[in-house]
């Protein structure tokens, strides 16, 4: 089993109005617990696509990359106590020759574009790094 990829299930949450929340990896499950219990300033959070009974992605942010339109679908939507709306994405990193790199080679370029679009729409983008 690959760590962070294969595990799926439901998490009973403290701060999300939709509980239990489905997770698609052990990384997501761990991050849900972090949001509930360890991160200061979190008022509430949603797993994108966790609207009951639909399972659909609830938020898509269109962005342009290499001349083509794409949709960024964040893993989590987090509302902070100060009202700040954050979009958070859990991404895999690997260490090669002592250097931390994205598992997806184009991820860094895509994230630069996504950050710009998120700022224009009033969101703060946060990348959650998980190492393989």
Tab-separated table of N, CA, C and O in Angstrom:
chain	number	residue	atom	x	y	z
A	1	UNK	N	0.839	-1.182	0.000
A	1	UNK	CA	0.000	0.000	0.000
A	1	UNK	C	0.883	1.243	0.000
A	1	UNK	O	1.814	1.338	0.768
A	2	UNK	N	0.580	2.217	-0.844
A	2	UNK	CA	1.308	3.476	-0.868
A	2	UNK	C	0.758	4.382	0.226
A	2	UNK	O	-0.440	4.601	0.312
A	3	UNK	N	1.656	4.916	1.047
A	3	UNK	CA	1.237	5.801	2.118
A	3	UNK	C	0.573	7.039	1.534
A	3	UNK	O	1.063	7.644	0.600
A	4	UNK	N	-0.564	7.423	2.099
A	4	UNK	CA	-1.238	8.648	1.696
A	4	UNK	C	-2.187	8.493	0.531
A	4	UNK	O	-2.902	9.415	0.204
A	5	UNK	N	-2.229	7.359	-0.100
A	5	UNK	CA	-3.017	7.243	-1.320
A	5	UNK	C	-4.198	6.296	-1.158
A	5	UNK	O	-5.328	6.636	-1.486
A	6	UNK	N	-3.987	5.107	-0.636
A	6	UNK	CA	-4.971	4.035	-0.730
A	6	UNK	C	-6.104	4.069	0.293
A	6	UNK	O	-7.138	3.489	0.063
A	7	UNK	N	-5.911	4.691	1.404
A	7	UNK	CA	-6.892	4.617	2.476
A	7	UNK	C	-8.078	5.552	2.225
A	7	UNK	O	-7.904	6.705	1.876
A	8	UNK	N	-9.289	5.028	2.410
A	8	UNK	CA	-10.509	5.820	2.281
A	8	UNK	C	-11.411	5.494	3.451
A	8	UNK	O	-11.356	4.404	4.006
A	9	UNK	N	-12.261	6.442	3.823
A	9	UNK	CA	-13.187	6.210	4.927
A	9	UNK	C	-13.896	7.481	5.321
A	9	UNK	O	-13.998	8.429	4.535
A	10	UNK	N	-14.388	7.507	6.564
A	10	UNK	CA	-15.132	8.653	7.080
A	10	UNK	C	-14.537	9.100	8.408
A	10	UNK	O	-14.150	8.270	9.234
A	11	UNK	N	-14.486	10.417	8.604
A	11	UNK	CA	-13.910	11.018	9.801
A	11	UNK	C	-15.007	11.794	10.530
A	11	UNK	O	-15.677	12.628	9.929
A	12	UNK	N	-15.180	11.528	11.826
A	12	UNK	CA	-16.114	12.287	12.659
A	12	UNK	C	-15.426	13.589	13.050
A	12	UNK	O	-14.448	13.581	13.779
A	13	UNK	N	-15.945	14.693	12.566
A	13	UNK	CA	-15.289	15.974	12.742
A	13	UNK	C	-15.911	16.836	13.832
A	13	UNK	O	-17.085	16.700	14.143
A	14	UNK	N	-15.108	17.723	14.362
A	14	UNK	CA	-15.534	18.654	15.396
A	14	UNK	C	-15.951	20.000	14.794
A	14	UNK	O	-16.896	20.615	15.258
A	15	UNK	N	-15.257	20.463	13.757
A	15	UNK	CA	-15.452	21.823	13.246
A	15	UNK	C	-16.101	21.919	11.869
A	15	UNK	O	-16.313	23.011	11.376
A	16	UNK	N	-16.410	20.815	11.252
A	16	UNK	CA	-17.096	20.867	9.965
A	16	UNK	C	-18.584	20.629	10.185
A	16	UNK	O	-18.955	19.719	10.924
A	17	UNK	N	-19.438	21.431	9.564
A	17	UNK	CA	-20.880	21.224	9.749
A	17	UNK	C	-21.400	19.943	9.099
A	17	UNK	O	-22.510	19.522	9.377
A	18	UNK	N	-20.604	19.344	8.233
A	18	UNK	CA	-21.008	18.107	7.573
A	18	UNK	C	-20.174	16.958	8.123
A	18	UNK	O	-19.037	16.752	7.712
A	19	UNK	N	-20.720	16.237	9.068
A	19	UNK	CA	-19.978	15.146	9.694
A	19	UNK	C	-20.843	13.900	9.711
A	19	UNK	O	-22.044	14.002	9.950
A	20	UNK	N	-20.270	12.738	9.448
A	20	UNK	CA	-18.868	12.479	9.160
A	20	UNK	C	-18.480	12.939	7.749
A	20	UNK	O	-19.329	13.081	6.883
A	21	UNK	N	-17.183	13.148	7.564
A	21	UNK	CA	-16.643	13.640	6.300
A	21	UNK	C	-15.819	12.530	5.646
A	21	UNK	O	-14.990	11.899	6.291
A	22	UNK	N	-16.052	12.332	4.357
A	22	UNK	CA	-15.313	11.312	3.615
A	22	UNK	C	-13.892	11.796	3.333
A	22	UNK	O	-13.684	12.947	2.958
A	23	UNK	N	-12.924	10.918	3.527
A	23	UNK	CA	-11.549	11.226	3.137
A	23	UNK	C	-11.100	10.225	2.084
A	23	UNK	O	-11.565	9.102	2.035
A	24	UNK	N	-10.190	10.692	1.221
A	24	UNK	CA	-9.712	9.888	0.103
A	24	UNK	C	-8.278	9.412	0.272
A	24	UNK	O	-7.743	8.764	-0.625
A	25	UNK	N	-7.651	9.751	1.386
A	25	UNK	CA	-6.286	9.293	1.653
A	25	UNK	C	-5.997	9.440	3.140
A	25	UNK	O	-6.661	10.200	3.845
A	26	UNK	N	-4.986	8.737	3.599
A	26	UNK	CA	-4.585	8.885	5.003
A	26	UNK	C	-4.068	10.299	5.254
A	26	UNK	O	-4.227	10.840	6.342
A	27	UNK	N	-3.485	10.929	4.252
A	27	UNK	CA	-3.026	12.309	4.404
A	27	UNK	C	-4.204	13.237	4.681
A	27	UNK	O	-4.114	14.114	5.532
A	28	UNK	N	-5.300	13.065	3.955
A	28	UNK	CA	-6.476	13.899	4.188
A	28	UNK	C	-7.037	13.662	5.591
A	28	UNK	O	-7.397	14.605	6.285
A	29	UNK	N	-7.103	12.406	6.008
A	29	UNK	CA	-7.622	12.094	7.348
A	29	UNK	C	-6.766	12.758	8.427
A	29	UNK	O	-7.282	13.369	9.366
A	30	UNK	N	-5.464	12.668	8.297
A	30	UNK	CA	-4.563	13.303	9.258
A	30	UNK	C	-4.752	14.814	9.270
A	30	UNK	O	-4.729	15.444	10.329
A	31	UNK	N	-4.956	15.399	8.090
A	31	UNK	CA	-5.127	16.848	8.021
A	31	UNK	C	-6.449	17.292	8.639
A	31	UNK	O	-6.523	18.340	9.274
A	32	UNK	N	-7.487	16.473	8.502
A	32	UNK	CA	-8.771	16.782	9.142
A	32	UNK	C	-8.607	16.857	10.662
A	32	UNK	O	-9.138	17.766	11.305
A	33	UNK	N	-7.886	15.920	11.221
A	33	UNK	CA	-7.646	15.930	12.672
A	33	UNK	C	-6.830	17.157	13.068
A	33	UNK	O	-7.104	17.783	14.102
A	34	UNK	N	-5.863	17.522	12.255
A	34	UNK	CA	-5.073	18.719	12.521
A	34	UNK	C	-5.970	19.955	12.549
A	34	UNK	O	-5.873	20.793	13.453
A	35	UNK	N	-6.862	20.084	11.566
A	35	UNK	CA	-7.777	21.225	11.527
A	35	UNK	C	-8.680	21.254	12.755
A	35	UNK	O	-8.954	22.316	13.314
A	36	UNK	N	-9.172	20.098	13.186
A	36	UNK	CA	-10.071	20.023	14.334
A	36	UNK	C	-9.391	20.332	15.659
A	36	UNK	O	-9.980	20.974	16.526
A	37	UNK	N	-8.170	19.864	15.838
A	37	UNK	CA	-7.596	19.873	17.182
A	37	UNK	C	-6.297	20.650	17.370
A	37	UNK	O	-5.971	21.011	18.491
A	38	UNK	N	-5.543	20.898	16.310
A	38	UNK	CA	-4.212	21.449	16.522
A	38	UNK	C	-3.971	22.834	15.939
A	38	UNK	O	-3.060	23.518	16.368
A	39	UNK	N	-4.760	23.241	14.973
A	39	UNK	CA	-4.479	24.520	14.331
A	39	UNK	C	-5.295	25.634	14.976
A	39	UNK	O	-6.521	25.570	15.033
A	40	UNK	N	-4.604	26.662	15.441
A	40	UNK	CA	-5.267	27.802	16.074
A	40	UNK	C	-5.964	28.667	15.029
A	40	UNK	O	-5.487	28.798	13.906
A	41	UNK	N	-7.084	29.270	15.413
A	41	UNK	CA	-7.766	30.238	14.570
A	41	UNK	C	-8.756	29.673	13.576
A	41	UNK	O	-9.391	30.423	12.849
A	42	UNK	N	-8.931	28.355	13.525
A	42	UNK	CA	-9.884	27.757	12.588
A	42	UNK	C	-11.285	27.813	13.200
A	42	UNK	O	-11.511	27.307	14.290
A	43	UNK	N	-12.206	28.458	12.493
A	43	UNK	CA	-13.594	28.530	12.953
A	43	UNK	C	-14.367	27.304	12.481
A	43	UNK	O	-15.074	26.658	13.239
A	44	UNK	N	-14.259	27.017	11.179
A	44	UNK	CA	-14.885	25.823	10.604
A	44	UNK	C	-14.172	25.477	9.310
A	44	UNK	O	-13.463	26.293	8.736
A	45	UNK	N	-14.371	24.244	8.875
A	45	UNK	CA	-13.763	23.801	7.629
A	45	UNK	C	-14.687	22.823	6.923
A	45	UNK	O	-15.552	22.231	7.531
A	46	UNK	N	-14.451	22.713	5.617
A	46	UNK	CA	-15.222	21.803	4.771
A	46	UNK	C	-14.253	21.021	3.912
A	46	UNK	O	-13.296	21.575	3.399
A	47	UNK	N	-14.514	19.767	3.727
A	47	UNK	CA	-13.813	18.982	2.705
A	47	UNK	C	-14.550	19.287	1.420
A	47	UNK	O	-15.765	19.119	1.338
A	48	UNK	N	-13.854	19.801	0.434
A	48	UNK	CA	-14.517	20.151	-0.814
A	48	UNK	C	-15.220	18.919	-1.368
A	48	UNK	O	-14.625	17.846	-1.475
A	49	UNK	N	-16.502	19.059	-1.656
A	49	UNK	CA	-17.286	17.934	-2.138
A	49	UNK	C	-17.987	17.195	-1.012
A	49	UNK	O	-18.572	16.149	-1.237
A	50	UNK	N	-17.957	17.737	0.210
A	50	UNK	CA	-18.549	17.035	1.346
A	50	UNK	C	-19.998	17.419	1.620
A	50	UNK	O	-20.542	17.073	2.650
A	51	UNK	N	-20.615	18.145	0.690
A	51	UNK	CA	-22.022	18.491	0.877
A	51	UNK	C	-22.825	17.202	0.937
A	51	UNK	O	-22.702	16.350	0.060
A	52	UNK	N	-23.617	17.007	1.990
A	52	UNK	CA	-24.311	15.733	2.183
A	52	UNK	C	-25.135	15.300	0.971
A	52	UNK	O	-25.733	16.122	0.297
A	53	UNK	N	-25.095	14.029	0.715
A	53	UNK	CA	-25.889	13.335	-0.295
A	53	UNK	C	-25.468	13.585	-1.737
A	53	UNK	O	-25.901	12.882	-2.626
A	54	UNK	N	-24.614	14.575	-1.997
A	54	UNK	CA	-24.253	14.825	-3.388
A	54	UNK	C	-22.897	14.249	-3.732
A	54	UNK	O	-22.717	13.707	-4.819
A	55	UNK	N	-21.918	14.428	-2.835
A	55	UNK	CA	-20.563	13.969	-3.108
A	55	UNK	C	-19.883	14.742	-4.227
A	55	UNK	O	-18.799	14.414	-4.662
A	56	UNK	N	-20.518	15.805	-4.703
A	56	UNK	CA	-19.957	16.586	-5.805
A	56	UNK	C	-18.936	17.582	-5.282
A	56	UNK	O	-18.985	18.013	-4.139
A	57	UNK	N	-18.008	17.957	-6.150
A	57	UNK	CA	-17.059	19.009	-5.800
A	57	UNK	C	-17.842	20.312	-5.704
A	57	UNK	O	-18.562	20.676	-6.619
A	58	UNK	N	-17.713	21.007	-4.592
A	58	UNK	CA	-18.523	22.198	-4.387
A	58	UNK	C	-17.851	23.484	-4.841
A	58	UNK	O	-18.496	24.491	-4.987
A	59	UNK	N	-16.554	23.477	-5.068
A	59	UNK	CA	-15.864	24.691	-5.470
A	59	UNK	C	-14.800	24.350	-6.502
A	59	UNK	O	-13.951	23.482	-6.280
A	60	UNK	N	-14.863	25.041	-7.638
A	60	UNK	CA	-13.858	24.907	-8.694
A	60	UNK	C	-13.374	26.309	-9.041
A	60	UNK	O	-14.183	27.224	-9.196
A	61	UNK	N	-12.082	26.469	-9.168
A	61	UNK	CA	-11.488	27.754	-9.533
A	61	UNK	C	-10.844	27.593	-10.910
A	61	UNK	O	-9.853	26.873	-11.052
A	62	UNK	N	-11.409	28.226	-11.957
A	62	UNK	CA	-10.793	28.124	-13.280
A	62	UNK	C	-9.493	28.939	-13.340
A	62	UNK	O	-9.417	30.029	-12.783
A	63	UNK	N	-8.470	28.385	-14.005
A	63	UNK	CA	-7.207	29.088	-14.196
A	63	UNK	C	-6.601	28.640	-15.519
A	63	UNK	O	-6.925	27.584	-16.046
A	64	UNK	N	-5.706	29.491	-16.052
A	64	UNK	CA	-5.053	29.177	-17.311
A	64	UNK	C	-3.637	28.686	-17.040
A	64	UNK	O	-2.907	29.257	-16.220
A	65	UNK	N	-3.262	27.610	-17.723
A	65	UNK	CA	-1.909	27.070	-17.609
A	65	UNK	C	-1.478	26.568	-18.970
A	65	UNK	O	-2.192	25.795	-19.602
A	66	UNK	N	-0.327	27.047	-19.441
A	66	UNK	CA	0.217	26.678	-20.750
A	66	UNK	C	-0.807	26.868	-21.869
A	66	UNK	O	-0.964	26.032	-22.748
A	67	UNK	N	-1.546	27.999	-21.787
A	67	UNK	CA	-2.489	28.353	-22.839
A	67	UNK	C	-3.811	27.614	-22.814
A	67	UNK	O	-4.638	27.810	-23.693
A	68	UNK	N	-4.039	26.764	-21.826
A	68	UNK	CA	-5.292	26.012	-21.730
A	68	UNK	C	-5.984	26.294	-20.402
A	68	UNK	O	-5.319	26.516	-19.388
A	69	UNK	N	-7.299	26.237	-20.407
A	69	UNK	CA	-8.075	26.437	-19.186
A	69	UNK	C	-8.171	25.119	-18.414
A	69	UNK	O	-8.346	24.056	-19.004
A	70	UNK	N	-8.041	25.226	-17.087
A	70	UNK	CA	-8.147	24.091	-16.175
A	70	UNK	C	-9.004	24.510	-14.996
A	70	UNK	O	-9.274	25.696	-14.803
A	71	UNK	N	-9.420	23.562	-14.186
A	71	UNK	CA	-10.127	23.849	-12.943
A	71	UNK	C	-9.297	23.365	-11.768
A	71	UNK	O	-8.872	22.213	-11.737
A	72	UNK	N	-9.072	24.257	-10.821
A	72	UNK	CA	-8.443	23.888	-9.560
A	72	UNK	C	-9.559	23.525	-8.597
A	72	UNK	O	-10.486	24.289	-8.380
A	73	UNK	N	-9.498	22.328	-8.045
A	73	UNK	CA	-10.498	21.855	-7.085
A	73	UNK	C	-9.768	21.622	-5.762
A	73	UNK	O	-9.093	20.604	-5.595
A	74	UNK	N	-9.843	22.596	-4.844
A	74	UNK	CA	-9.080	22.461	-3.601
A	74	UNK	C	-9.604	21.326	-2.735
A	74	UNK	O	-10.772	20.974	-2.786
A	75	UNK	N	-8.700	20.762	-1.925
A	75	UNK	CA	-9.099	19.689	-1.017
A	75	UNK	C	-9.967	20.211	0.129
A	75	UNK	O	-10.932	19.569	0.515
A	76	UNK	N	-9.608	21.385	0.673
A	76	UNK	CA	-10.302	21.907	1.848
A	76	UNK	C	-10.619	23.388	1.707
A	76	UNK	O	-9.839	24.133	1.122
A	77	UNK	N	-11.747	23.781	2.270
A	77	UNK	CA	-12.135	25.184	2.397
A	77	UNK	C	-12.151	25.459	3.897
A	77	UNK	O	-12.859	24.785	4.648
A	78	UNK	N	-11.339	26.432	4.324
A	78	UNK	CA	-11.181	26.703	5.747
A	78	UNK	C	-11.592	28.148	6.017
A	78	UNK	O	-11.121	29.066	5.344
A	79	UNK	N	-12.474	28.337	6.990
A	79	UNK	CA	-12.891	29.670	7.424
A	79	UNK	C	-12.208	29.942	8.761
A	79	UNK	O	-12.394	29.196	9.718
A	80	UNK	N	-11.433	31.006	8.791
A	80	UNK	CA	-10.707	31.354	10.007
A	80	UNK	C	-11.593	32.221	10.905
A	80	UNK	O	-12.570	32.804	10.447
A	81	UNK	N	-11.235	32.309	12.179
A	81	UNK	CA	-12.014	33.104	13.132
A	81	UNK	C	-12.090	34.573	12.729
A	81	UNK	O	-13.071	35.248	13.038
A	82	UNK	N	-11.078	35.086	12.010
A	82	UNK	CA	-11.098	36.486	11.563
A	82	UNK	C	-11.884	36.670	10.258
A	82	UNK	O	-11.933	37.762	9.706
A	83	UNK	N	-12.495	35.592	9.749
A	83	UNK	CA	-13.298	35.659	8.533
A	83	UNK	C	-12.531	35.357	7.250
A	83	UNK	O	-13.140	35.261	6.177
A	84	UNK	N	-11.230	35.212	7.326
A	84	UNK	CA	-10.425	34.878	6.146
A	84	UNK	C	-10.868	33.529	5.587
A	84	UNK	O	-11.074	32.580	6.334
A	85	UNK	N	-11.029	33.475	4.265
A	85	UNK	CA	-11.386	32.223	3.587
A	85	UNK	C	-10.137	31.669	2.923
A	85	UNK	O	-9.512	32.343	2.123
A	86	UNK	N	-9.818	30.443	3.275
A	86	UNK	CA	-8.612	29.819	2.753
A	86	UNK	C	-8.956	28.563	1.965
A	86	UNK	O	-9.836	27.804	2.357
A	87	UNK	N	-8.239	28.373	0.870
A	87	UNK	CA	-8.332	27.142	0.092
A	87	UNK	C	-7.033	26.394	0.327
A	87	UNK	O	-5.952	26.951	0.140
A	88	UNK	N	-7.156	25.147	0.749
A	88	UNK	CA	-5.966	24.371	1.084
A	88	UNK	C	-5.904	23.103	0.249
A	88	UNK	O	-6.904	22.419	0.070
A	89	UNK	N	-4.715	22.838	-0.223
A	89	UNK	CA	-4.470	21.696	-1.092
A	89	UNK	C	-3.382	20.820	-0.478
A	89	UNK	O	-2.308	21.304	-0.137
A	90	UNK	N	-3.647	19.529	-0.332
A	90	UNK	CA	-2.666	18.574	0.166
A	90	UNK	C	-1.921	18.013	-1.041
A	90	UNK	O	-2.531	17.437	-1.931
A	91	UNK	N	-0.610	18.230	-1.082
A	91	UNK	CA	0.200	17.793	-2.226
A	91	UNK	C	1.362	16.943	-1.767
A	91	UNK	O	1.979	17.205	-0.741
A	92	UNK	N	1.680	15.956	-2.571
A	92	UNK	CA	2.808	15.070	-2.292
A	92	UNK	C	4.115	15.708	-2.749
A	92	UNK	O	4.191	16.301	-3.821
A	93	UNK	N	5.118	15.578	-1.911
A	93	UNK	CA	6.475	15.999	-2.224
A	93	UNK	C	7.382	14.794	-2.085
A	93	UNK	O	7.077	13.856	-1.355
A	94	UNK	N	8.497	14.841	-2.741
A	94	UNK	CA	9.496	13.798	-2.560
A	94	UNK	C	10.849	14.471	-2.365
A	94	UNK	O	11.023	15.646	-2.684
A	95	UNK	N	11.775	13.725	-1.830
A	95	UNK	CA	13.134	14.244	-1.656
A	95	UNK	C	14.036	13.538	-2.651
A	95	UNK	O	14.128	12.321	-2.660
A	96	UNK	N	14.663	14.331	-3.511
A	96	UNK	CA	15.605	13.800	-4.485
A	96	UNK	C	16.910	14.544	-4.320
A	96	UNK	O	16.936	15.773	-4.377
A	97	UNK	N	17.961	13.817	-4.092
A	97	UNK	CA	19.286	14.413	-3.894
A	97	UNK	C	19.268	15.479	-2.803
A	97	UNK	O	19.881	16.534	-2.936
A	98	UNK	N	18.487	15.223	-1.750
A	98	UNK	CA	18.409	16.155	-0.628
A	98	UNK	C	17.537	17.360	-0.883
A	98	UNK	O	17.409	18.239	-0.044
A	99	UNK	N	16.909	17.445	-2.054
A	99	UNK	CA	16.054	18.588	-2.415
A	99	UNK	C	14.594	18.167	-2.386
A	99	UNK	O	14.241	17.091	-2.859
A	100	UNK	N	13.737	19.014	-1.825
A	100	UNK	CA	12.304	18.727	-1.778
A	100	UNK	C	11.661	19.149	-3.092
A	100	UNK	O	11.817	20.287	-3.534
A	101	UNK	N	10.948	18.228	-3.716
A	101	UNK	CA	10.321	18.503	-5.011
A	101	UNK	C	8.882	18.012	-5.017
A	101	UNK	O	8.538	17.043	-4.350
A	102	UNK	N	8.049	18.675	-5.829
A	102	UNK	CA	6.695	18.199	-6.045
A	102	UNK	C	6.742	16.856	-6.744
A	102	UNK	O	7.591	16.634	-7.608
A	103	UNK	N	5.824	15.966	-6.401
A	103	UNK	CA	5.703	14.698	-7.119
A	103	UNK	C	5.249	14.970	-8.556
A	103	UNK	O	5.692	14.325	-9.492
A	104	UNK	N	4.353	15.956	-8.752
A	104	UNK	CA	3.887	16.400	-10.066
A	104	UNK	C	4.849	17.499	-10.530
A	104	UNK	O	4.920	18.565	-9.925
A	105	UNK	N	5.588	17.259	-11.603
A	105	UNK	CA	6.630	18.181	-12.052
A	105	UNK	C	6.103	19.569	-12.433
A	105	UNK	O	6.825	20.544	-12.348
A	106	UNK	N	4.855	19.667	-12.856
A	106	UNK	CA	4.306	20.966	-13.254
A	106	UNK	C	3.537	21.651	-12.123
A	106	UNK	O	3.020	22.742	-12.306
A	107	UNK	N	3.489	21.021	-10.965
A	107	UNK	CA	2.684	21.551	-9.857
A	107	UNK	C	3.116	22.944	-9.439
A	107	UNK	O	2.276	23.813	-9.181
A	108	UNK	N	4.406	23.192	-9.372
A	108	UNK	CA	4.886	24.503	-8.919
A	108	UNK	C	4.391	25.623	-9.832
A	108	UNK	O	3.932	26.670	-9.360
A	109	UNK	N	4.468	25.408	-11.133
A	109	UNK	CA	3.995	26.406	-12.086
A	109	UNK	C	2.480	26.593	-11.983
A	109	UNK	O	1.981	27.716	-12.022
A	110	UNK	N	1.756	25.493	-11.849
A	110	UNK	CA	0.301	25.568	-11.719
A	110	UNK	C	-0.091	26.342	-10.458
A	110	UNK	O	-1.000	27.172	-10.485
A	111	UNK	N	0.607	26.079	-9.360
A	111	UNK	CA	0.265	26.714	-8.088
A	111	UNK	C	0.467	28.221	-8.148
A	111	UNK	O	-0.313	28.982	-7.571
A	112	UNK	N	1.476	28.689	-8.864
A	112	UNK	CA	1.670	30.141	-9.031
A	112	UNK	C	0.434	30.765	-9.670
A	112	UNK	O	-0.034	31.817	-9.245
A	113	UNK	N	-0.100	30.127	-10.702
A	113	UNK	CA	-1.298	30.637	-11.371
A	113	UNK	C	-2.525	30.550	-10.454
A	113	UNK	O	-3.335	31.469	-10.390
A	114	UNK	N	-2.638	29.445	-9.756
A	114	UNK	CA	-3.775	29.240	-8.855
A	114	UNK	C	-3.775	30.293	-7.750
A	114	UNK	O	-4.823	30.850	-7.411
A	115	UNK	N	-2.604	30.611	-7.200
A	115	UNK	CA	-2.515	31.627	-6.145
A	115	UNK	C	-3.022	32.977	-6.636
A	115	UNK	O	-3.727	33.678	-5.913
A	116	UNK	N	-2.652	33.348	-7.863
A	116	UNK	CA	-3.102	34.631	-8.420
A	116	UNK	C	-4.619	34.671	-8.533
A	116	UNK	O	-5.258	35.645	-8.133
A	117	UNK	N	-5.199	33.611	-9.078
A	117	UNK	CA	-6.653	33.568	-9.266
A	117	UNK	C	-7.371	33.557	-7.910
A	117	UNK	O	-8.380	34.248	-7.738
A	118	UNK	N	-6.864	32.803	-6.967
A	118	UNK	CA	-7.477	32.755	-5.629
A	118	UNK	C	-7.485	34.141	-4.997
A	118	UNK	O	-8.495	34.562	-4.424
A	119	UNK	N	-6.373	34.865	-5.091
A	119	UNK	CA	-6.294	36.216	-4.524
A	119	UNK	C	-7.312	37.142	-5.179
A	119	UNK	O	-7.975	37.942	-4.493
A	120	UNK	N	-7.489	37.033	-6.486
A	120	UNK	CA	-8.474	37.851	-7.191
A	120	UNK	C	-9.898	37.563	-6.720
A	120	UNK	O	-10.748	38.439	-6.724
A	121	UNK	N	-10.155	36.327	-6.283
A	121	UNK	CA	-11.492	35.925	-5.849
A	121	UNK	C	-11.680	36.054	-4.332
A	121	UNK	O	-12.707	35.673	-3.800
A	122	UNK	N	-10.667	36.577	-3.625
A	122	UNK	CA	-10.789	36.806	-2.199
A	122	UNK	C	-10.445	35.624	-1.312
A	122	UNK	O	-10.823	35.597	-0.135
A	123	UNK	N	-9.719	34.658	-1.845
A	123	UNK	CA	-9.288	33.497	-1.067
A	123	UNK	C	-7.781	33.570	-0.822
A	123	UNK	O	-7.041	34.121	-1.630
A	124	UNK	N	-7.346	32.972	0.261
A	124	UNK	CA	-5.928	32.765	0.525
A	124	UNK	C	-5.643	31.305	0.197
A	124	UNK	O	-6.357	30.420	0.655
A	125	UNK	N	-4.621	31.063	-0.609
A	125	UNK	CA	-4.256	29.695	-0.966
A	125	UNK	C	-3.160	29.213	-0.028
A	125	UNK	O	-2.184	29.910	0.203
A	126	UNK	N	-3.315	28.002	0.501
A	126	UNK	CA	-2.287	27.396	1.345
A	126	UNK	C	-1.996	25.993	0.841
A	126	UNK	O	-2.916	25.213	0.603
A	127	UNK	N	-0.732	25.702	0.695
A	127	UNK	CA	-0.288	24.396	0.261
A	127	UNK	C	0.115	23.589	1.486
A	127	UNK	O	0.891	24.064	2.321
A	128	UNK	N	-0.409	22.377	1.599
A	128	UNK	CA	-0.060	21.473	2.690
A	128	UNK	C	0.855	20.414	2.104
A	128	UNK	O	0.431	19.637	1.252
A	129	UNK	N	2.091	20.416	2.529
A	129	UNK	CA	3.094	19.493	1.974
A	129	UNK	C	3.130	18.191	2.745
A	129	UNK	O	3.252	18.186	3.955
A	130	UNK	N	3.029	17.108	2.002
A	130	UNK	CA	3.177	15.767	2.583
A	130	UNK	C	4.312	15.092	1.840
A	130	UNK	O	4.354	15.089	0.618
A	131	UNK	N	5.248	14.502	2.590
A	131	UNK	CA	6.413	13.896	1.976
A	131	UNK	C	6.255	12.407	1.817
A	131	UNK	O	5.723	11.738	2.691
A	132	UNK	N	6.699	11.918	0.683
A	132	UNK	CA	6.662	10.489	0.379
A	132	UNK	C	7.894	9.837	0.941
A	132	UNK	O	8.943	10.372	0.968
